[in-house]
XYZ file of C-alpha atoms in Angstrom:
332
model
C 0.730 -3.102 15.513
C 3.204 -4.415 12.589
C 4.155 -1.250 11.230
C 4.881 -0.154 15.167
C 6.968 -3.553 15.663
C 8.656 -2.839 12.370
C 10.131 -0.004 13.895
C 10.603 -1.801 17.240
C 12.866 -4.351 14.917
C 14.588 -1.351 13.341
C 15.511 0.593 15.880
C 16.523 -2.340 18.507
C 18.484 -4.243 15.881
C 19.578 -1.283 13.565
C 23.140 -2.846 13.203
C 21.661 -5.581 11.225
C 19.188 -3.947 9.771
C 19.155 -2.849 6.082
C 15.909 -1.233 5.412
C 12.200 -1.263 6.630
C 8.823 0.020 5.604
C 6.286 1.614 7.811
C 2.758 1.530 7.119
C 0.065 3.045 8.951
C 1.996 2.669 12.454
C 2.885 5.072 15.382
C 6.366 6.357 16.458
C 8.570 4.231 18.222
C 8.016 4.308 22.372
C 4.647 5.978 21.326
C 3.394 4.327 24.814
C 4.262 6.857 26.724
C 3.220 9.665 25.554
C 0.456 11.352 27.139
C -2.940 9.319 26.889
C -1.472 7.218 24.058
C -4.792 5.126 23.528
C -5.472 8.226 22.166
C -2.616 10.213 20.538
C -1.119 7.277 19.330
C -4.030 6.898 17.243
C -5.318 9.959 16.379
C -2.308 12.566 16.872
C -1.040 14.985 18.883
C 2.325 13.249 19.688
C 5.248 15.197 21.005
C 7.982 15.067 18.968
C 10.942 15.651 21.425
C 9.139 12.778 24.069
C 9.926 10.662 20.733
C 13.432 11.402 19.973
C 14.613 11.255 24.101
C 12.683 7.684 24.209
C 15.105 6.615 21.842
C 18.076 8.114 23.750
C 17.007 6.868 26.845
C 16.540 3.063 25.282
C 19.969 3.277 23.931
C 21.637 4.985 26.864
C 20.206 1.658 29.032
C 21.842 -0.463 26.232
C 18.995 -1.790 25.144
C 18.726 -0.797 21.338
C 21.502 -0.461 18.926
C 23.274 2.955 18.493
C 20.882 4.724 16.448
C 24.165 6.270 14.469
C 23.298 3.005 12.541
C 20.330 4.198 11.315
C 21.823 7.412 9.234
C 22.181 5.144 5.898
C 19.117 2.516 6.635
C 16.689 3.085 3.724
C 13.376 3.741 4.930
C 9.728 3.553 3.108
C 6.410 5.069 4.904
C 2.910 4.874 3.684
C -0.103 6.366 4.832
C -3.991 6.275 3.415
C -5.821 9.683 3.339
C -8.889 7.503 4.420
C -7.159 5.230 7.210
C -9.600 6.355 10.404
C -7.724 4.182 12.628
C -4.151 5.136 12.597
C -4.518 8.892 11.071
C -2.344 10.291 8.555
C -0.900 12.827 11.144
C 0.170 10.048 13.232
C 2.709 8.657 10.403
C 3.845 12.231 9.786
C 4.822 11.747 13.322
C 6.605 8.791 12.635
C 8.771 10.381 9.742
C 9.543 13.320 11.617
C 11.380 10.873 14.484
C 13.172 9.330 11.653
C 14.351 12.253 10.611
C 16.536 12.861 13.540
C 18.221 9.558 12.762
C 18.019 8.824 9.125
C 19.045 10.712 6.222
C 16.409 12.081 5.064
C 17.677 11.603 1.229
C 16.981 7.728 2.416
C 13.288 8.378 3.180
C 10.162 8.044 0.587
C 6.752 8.449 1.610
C 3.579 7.525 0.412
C 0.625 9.861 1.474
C -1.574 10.695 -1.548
C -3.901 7.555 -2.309
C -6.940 7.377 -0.506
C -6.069 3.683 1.397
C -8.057 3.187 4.227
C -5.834 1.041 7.134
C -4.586 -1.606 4.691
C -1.368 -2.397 2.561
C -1.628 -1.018 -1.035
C -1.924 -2.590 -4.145
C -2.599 -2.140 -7.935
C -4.783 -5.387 -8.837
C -7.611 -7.174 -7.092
C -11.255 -6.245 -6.489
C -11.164 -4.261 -2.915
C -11.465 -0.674 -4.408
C -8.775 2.300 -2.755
C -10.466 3.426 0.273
C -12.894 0.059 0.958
C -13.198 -1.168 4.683
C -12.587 2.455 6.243
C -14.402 1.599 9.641
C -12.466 -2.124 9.901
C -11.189 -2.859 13.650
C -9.353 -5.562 15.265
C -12.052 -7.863 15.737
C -14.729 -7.257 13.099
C -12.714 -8.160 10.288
C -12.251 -11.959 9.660
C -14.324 -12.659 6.741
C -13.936 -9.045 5.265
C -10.926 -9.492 2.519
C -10.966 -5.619 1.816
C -9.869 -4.942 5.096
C -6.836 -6.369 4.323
C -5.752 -4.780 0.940
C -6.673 -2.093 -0.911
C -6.762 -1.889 -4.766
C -4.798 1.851 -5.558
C -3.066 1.210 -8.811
C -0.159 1.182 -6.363
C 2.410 -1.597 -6.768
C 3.348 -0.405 -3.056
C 5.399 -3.872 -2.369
C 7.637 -3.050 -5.824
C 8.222 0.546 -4.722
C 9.720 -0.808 -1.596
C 11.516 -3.052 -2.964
C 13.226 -1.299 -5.441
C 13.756 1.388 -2.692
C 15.149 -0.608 0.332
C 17.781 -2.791 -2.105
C 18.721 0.212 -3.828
C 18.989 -1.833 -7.376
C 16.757 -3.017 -10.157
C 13.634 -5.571 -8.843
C 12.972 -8.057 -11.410
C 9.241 -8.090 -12.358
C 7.044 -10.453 -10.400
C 6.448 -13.802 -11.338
C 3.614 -16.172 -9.921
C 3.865 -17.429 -7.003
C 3.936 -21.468 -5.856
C 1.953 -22.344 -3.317
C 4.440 -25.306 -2.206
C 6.531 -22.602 -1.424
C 5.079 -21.888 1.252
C 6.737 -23.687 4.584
C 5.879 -23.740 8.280
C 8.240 -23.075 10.887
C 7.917 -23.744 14.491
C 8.450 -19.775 16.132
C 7.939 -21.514 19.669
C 11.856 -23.033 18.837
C 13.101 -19.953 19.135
C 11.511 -18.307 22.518
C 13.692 -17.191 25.031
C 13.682 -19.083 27.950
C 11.775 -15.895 29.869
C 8.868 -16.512 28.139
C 7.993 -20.009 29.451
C 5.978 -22.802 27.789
C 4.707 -20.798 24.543
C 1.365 -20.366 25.484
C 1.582 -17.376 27.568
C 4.283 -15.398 24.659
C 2.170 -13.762 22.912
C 3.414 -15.184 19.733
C 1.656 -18.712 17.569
C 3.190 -21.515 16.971
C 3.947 -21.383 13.536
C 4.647 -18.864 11.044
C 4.313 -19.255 7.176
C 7.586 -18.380 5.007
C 8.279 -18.057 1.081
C 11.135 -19.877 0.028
C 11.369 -19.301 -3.674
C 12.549 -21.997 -5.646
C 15.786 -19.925 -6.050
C 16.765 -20.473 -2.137
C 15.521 -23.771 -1.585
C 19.175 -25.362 -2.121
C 20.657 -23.153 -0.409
C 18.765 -20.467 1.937
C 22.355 -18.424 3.444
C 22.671 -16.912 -0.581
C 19.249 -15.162 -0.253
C 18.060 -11.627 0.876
C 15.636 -11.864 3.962
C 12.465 -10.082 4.156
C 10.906 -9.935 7.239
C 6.443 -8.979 7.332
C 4.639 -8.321 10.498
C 0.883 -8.618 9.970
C -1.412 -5.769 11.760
C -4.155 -7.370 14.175
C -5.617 -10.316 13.211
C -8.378 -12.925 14.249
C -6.492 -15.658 16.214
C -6.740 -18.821 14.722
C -8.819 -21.293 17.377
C -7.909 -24.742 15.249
C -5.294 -26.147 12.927
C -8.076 -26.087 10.226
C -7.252 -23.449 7.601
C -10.645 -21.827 7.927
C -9.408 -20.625 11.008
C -6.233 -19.188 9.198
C -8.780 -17.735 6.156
C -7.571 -14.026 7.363
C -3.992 -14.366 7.948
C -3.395 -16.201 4.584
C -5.546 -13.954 3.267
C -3.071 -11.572 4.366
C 0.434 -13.352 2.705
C -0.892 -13.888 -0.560
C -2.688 -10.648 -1.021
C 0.066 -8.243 -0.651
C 2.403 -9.035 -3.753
C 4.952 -9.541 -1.827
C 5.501 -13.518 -2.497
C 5.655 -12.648 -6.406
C 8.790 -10.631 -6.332
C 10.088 -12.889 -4.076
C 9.948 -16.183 -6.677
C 11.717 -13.421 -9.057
C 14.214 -11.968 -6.911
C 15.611 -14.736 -4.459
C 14.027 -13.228 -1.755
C 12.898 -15.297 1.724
C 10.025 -14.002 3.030
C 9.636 -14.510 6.883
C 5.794 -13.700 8.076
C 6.192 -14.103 12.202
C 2.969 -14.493 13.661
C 1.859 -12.935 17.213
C -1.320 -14.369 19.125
C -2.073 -11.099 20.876
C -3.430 -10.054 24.934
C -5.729 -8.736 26.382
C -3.444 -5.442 26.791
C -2.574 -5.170 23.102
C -5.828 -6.767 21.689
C -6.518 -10.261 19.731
C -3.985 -10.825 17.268
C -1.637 -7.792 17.868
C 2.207 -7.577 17.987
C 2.909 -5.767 21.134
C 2.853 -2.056 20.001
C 2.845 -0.518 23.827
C 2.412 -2.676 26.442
C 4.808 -2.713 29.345
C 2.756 -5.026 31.280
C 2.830 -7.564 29.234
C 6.755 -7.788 28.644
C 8.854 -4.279 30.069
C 11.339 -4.484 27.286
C 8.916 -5.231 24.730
C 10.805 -2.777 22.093
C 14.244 -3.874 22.558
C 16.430 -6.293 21.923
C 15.816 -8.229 24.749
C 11.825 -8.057 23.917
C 10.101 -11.755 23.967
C 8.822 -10.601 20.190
C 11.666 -9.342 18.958
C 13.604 -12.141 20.248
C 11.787 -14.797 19.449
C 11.976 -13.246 15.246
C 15.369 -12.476 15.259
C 16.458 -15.747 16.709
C 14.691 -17.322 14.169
C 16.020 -15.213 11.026
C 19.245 -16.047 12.784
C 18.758 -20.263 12.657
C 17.042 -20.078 9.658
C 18.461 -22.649 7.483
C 17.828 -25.077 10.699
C 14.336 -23.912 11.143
C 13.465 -24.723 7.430
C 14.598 -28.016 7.928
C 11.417 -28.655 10.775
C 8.523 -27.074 8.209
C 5.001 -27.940 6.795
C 4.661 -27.591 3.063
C 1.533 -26.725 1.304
C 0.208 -28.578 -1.853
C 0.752 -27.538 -5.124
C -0.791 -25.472 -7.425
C -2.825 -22.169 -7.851
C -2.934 -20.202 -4.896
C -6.428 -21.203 -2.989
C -6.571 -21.506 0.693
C -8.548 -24.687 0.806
C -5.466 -26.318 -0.958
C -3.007 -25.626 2.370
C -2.201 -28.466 4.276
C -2.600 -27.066 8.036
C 0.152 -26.568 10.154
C 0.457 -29.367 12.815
C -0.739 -27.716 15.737
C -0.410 -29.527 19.200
């Protein structure tokens, strides 16, 4: 569900769009293609139903001209021992991007043997650990979150999608870490908050490099996959999902490159499952992968009053990065 509204984001706002990173997700408008509980899972996609979904989206003026996408760098991943989103299915992914991107501006990432998870090269989850995790049997099992591959996958993409030398990673400050109210930024079509699909509040890094001044920083934007809703404001109920922003790496190179990292947060249906970003349900919003989606909108909004939205944030204590430490966000 991230890695499909990544592409949602990319191909919707592909104007303002520099570069994104797919990992372990299914082509864009892969809900309609024939029995796509299935295929969209497990291959045997149709390429061309791919490419004329994208047509069609843009000829209704809902996406950007995909002509924007020709120069957009572009990073995929896929795990060799991911049984829930299967290799093929990425392969998929890279051959719709092909019709739109330059495929000089395309890496991929197919050899480790990752089970569903986002790739590193330190911690104690081995490569391949968690291979049978689903949406809701996960909470307490950290594996199923990262794997260790001696692959510094965030680095790669970095150093890919900005085209220029990433500064090695530094540690990370856990007062970094800010809250921001996403329920500011809903369209009006999506009513009180509680029926969006999307939390209340959303972590961000802000490195100590953009804290004076957030408009001189790079933006880095990380949907999560599915993930146990949190039921309280108590940060045992957020174990997973923070589990989930320090884990990946990415908050390191961001204290050493000036980068913001924005980590939007979706609640989930019953159509999409507990914790999901909309991947392919037209029931619960029709325009769900455009730019006029309640998601979509609701991020984009935000990365576009960010400055603002900083200024109305939780921080947590400081530190060494432990969970318990977190001050929760203040949940009404």
């Amino acid at each position: 569900a991230g890695a499909s509204i990544a592409l949602q984001h990319l191909f919707s706002f592909s104007s303002q769009t520099s570069g994104a990173a797919i990992l372990a997700g299914s082509p864009y408008g892969c809900g309609v293609q024939t029995w796509h509980g299935i295929t969209c899972y497990y291959g045997g996609l149709d390429d061309n139903t791919s490419i004329r979904y994208v047509e069609r989206r843009h000829k209704q003026n809902l996406i950007d001209d995909p002509v924007h996408l020709k120069n957009t760098k572009i990073v995929l991943f896929s795990g060799k021992r991911d049984f829930v989103v299967l290799p093929n299915v990425m392969k998929a992914v890279e051959r719709q991007l092909n019709h739109f991107v330059d495929p000089s501006n395309i890496i991929s990432f197919y050899n480790t043997s990752a089970s569903h998870v986002w790739p590193t090269d330190k911690g104690l989850c081995p490569c391949g650990a968690c291979i049978w995790q689903n949406a809701s049997g996960w909470a307490r099992r950290p594996c199923c979150n990262v794997n260790n591959c001696e692959l510094d996958f965030s680095g790669k993409m970095l150093m890919h999608l900005y085209s220029k030398e990433v500064k090695p990673r530094t540690r990370a400050i856990t007062r970094n870490i800010r809250w921001v109210d996403q329920w500011r930024y809903l369209p009006a079509i999506a009513g009180n908050g509680t029926g969006s699909t999307m939390l209340r509040w959303a972590p961000v890094y802000v490195p100590k490099g953009c804290q004076h001044d957030v408009d001189k920083c790079h933006v880095h934007v990380n949907y999560h996959g599915c993930t146990n809703k949190p039921k309280s404001s108590s940060m045992a109920s957020w174990w997973e999902r923070l589990l989930w922003v320090h884990n990946i790496g990415l908050n390191e190179y961001a204290e050493a490159n000036d980068l913001v990292i924005v980590y939007p947060q979706a609640a989930g249906s019953d159509d999409v499952g507990e914790g999901c970003f909309n991947w392919a349900s037209y029931e619960d919003d029709p325009l769900f992968d455009t730019r006029l989606g309640v998601q979509l909108n609701t991020v984009v909004d935000l990365l576009n009053d960010l400055k603002r939205a900083l200024n109305h944030t939780w921080w947590g204590s400081d530190g060494e990065l432990v969970l318990d430490e977190y001050l929760a966000p203040p949940f009404e």
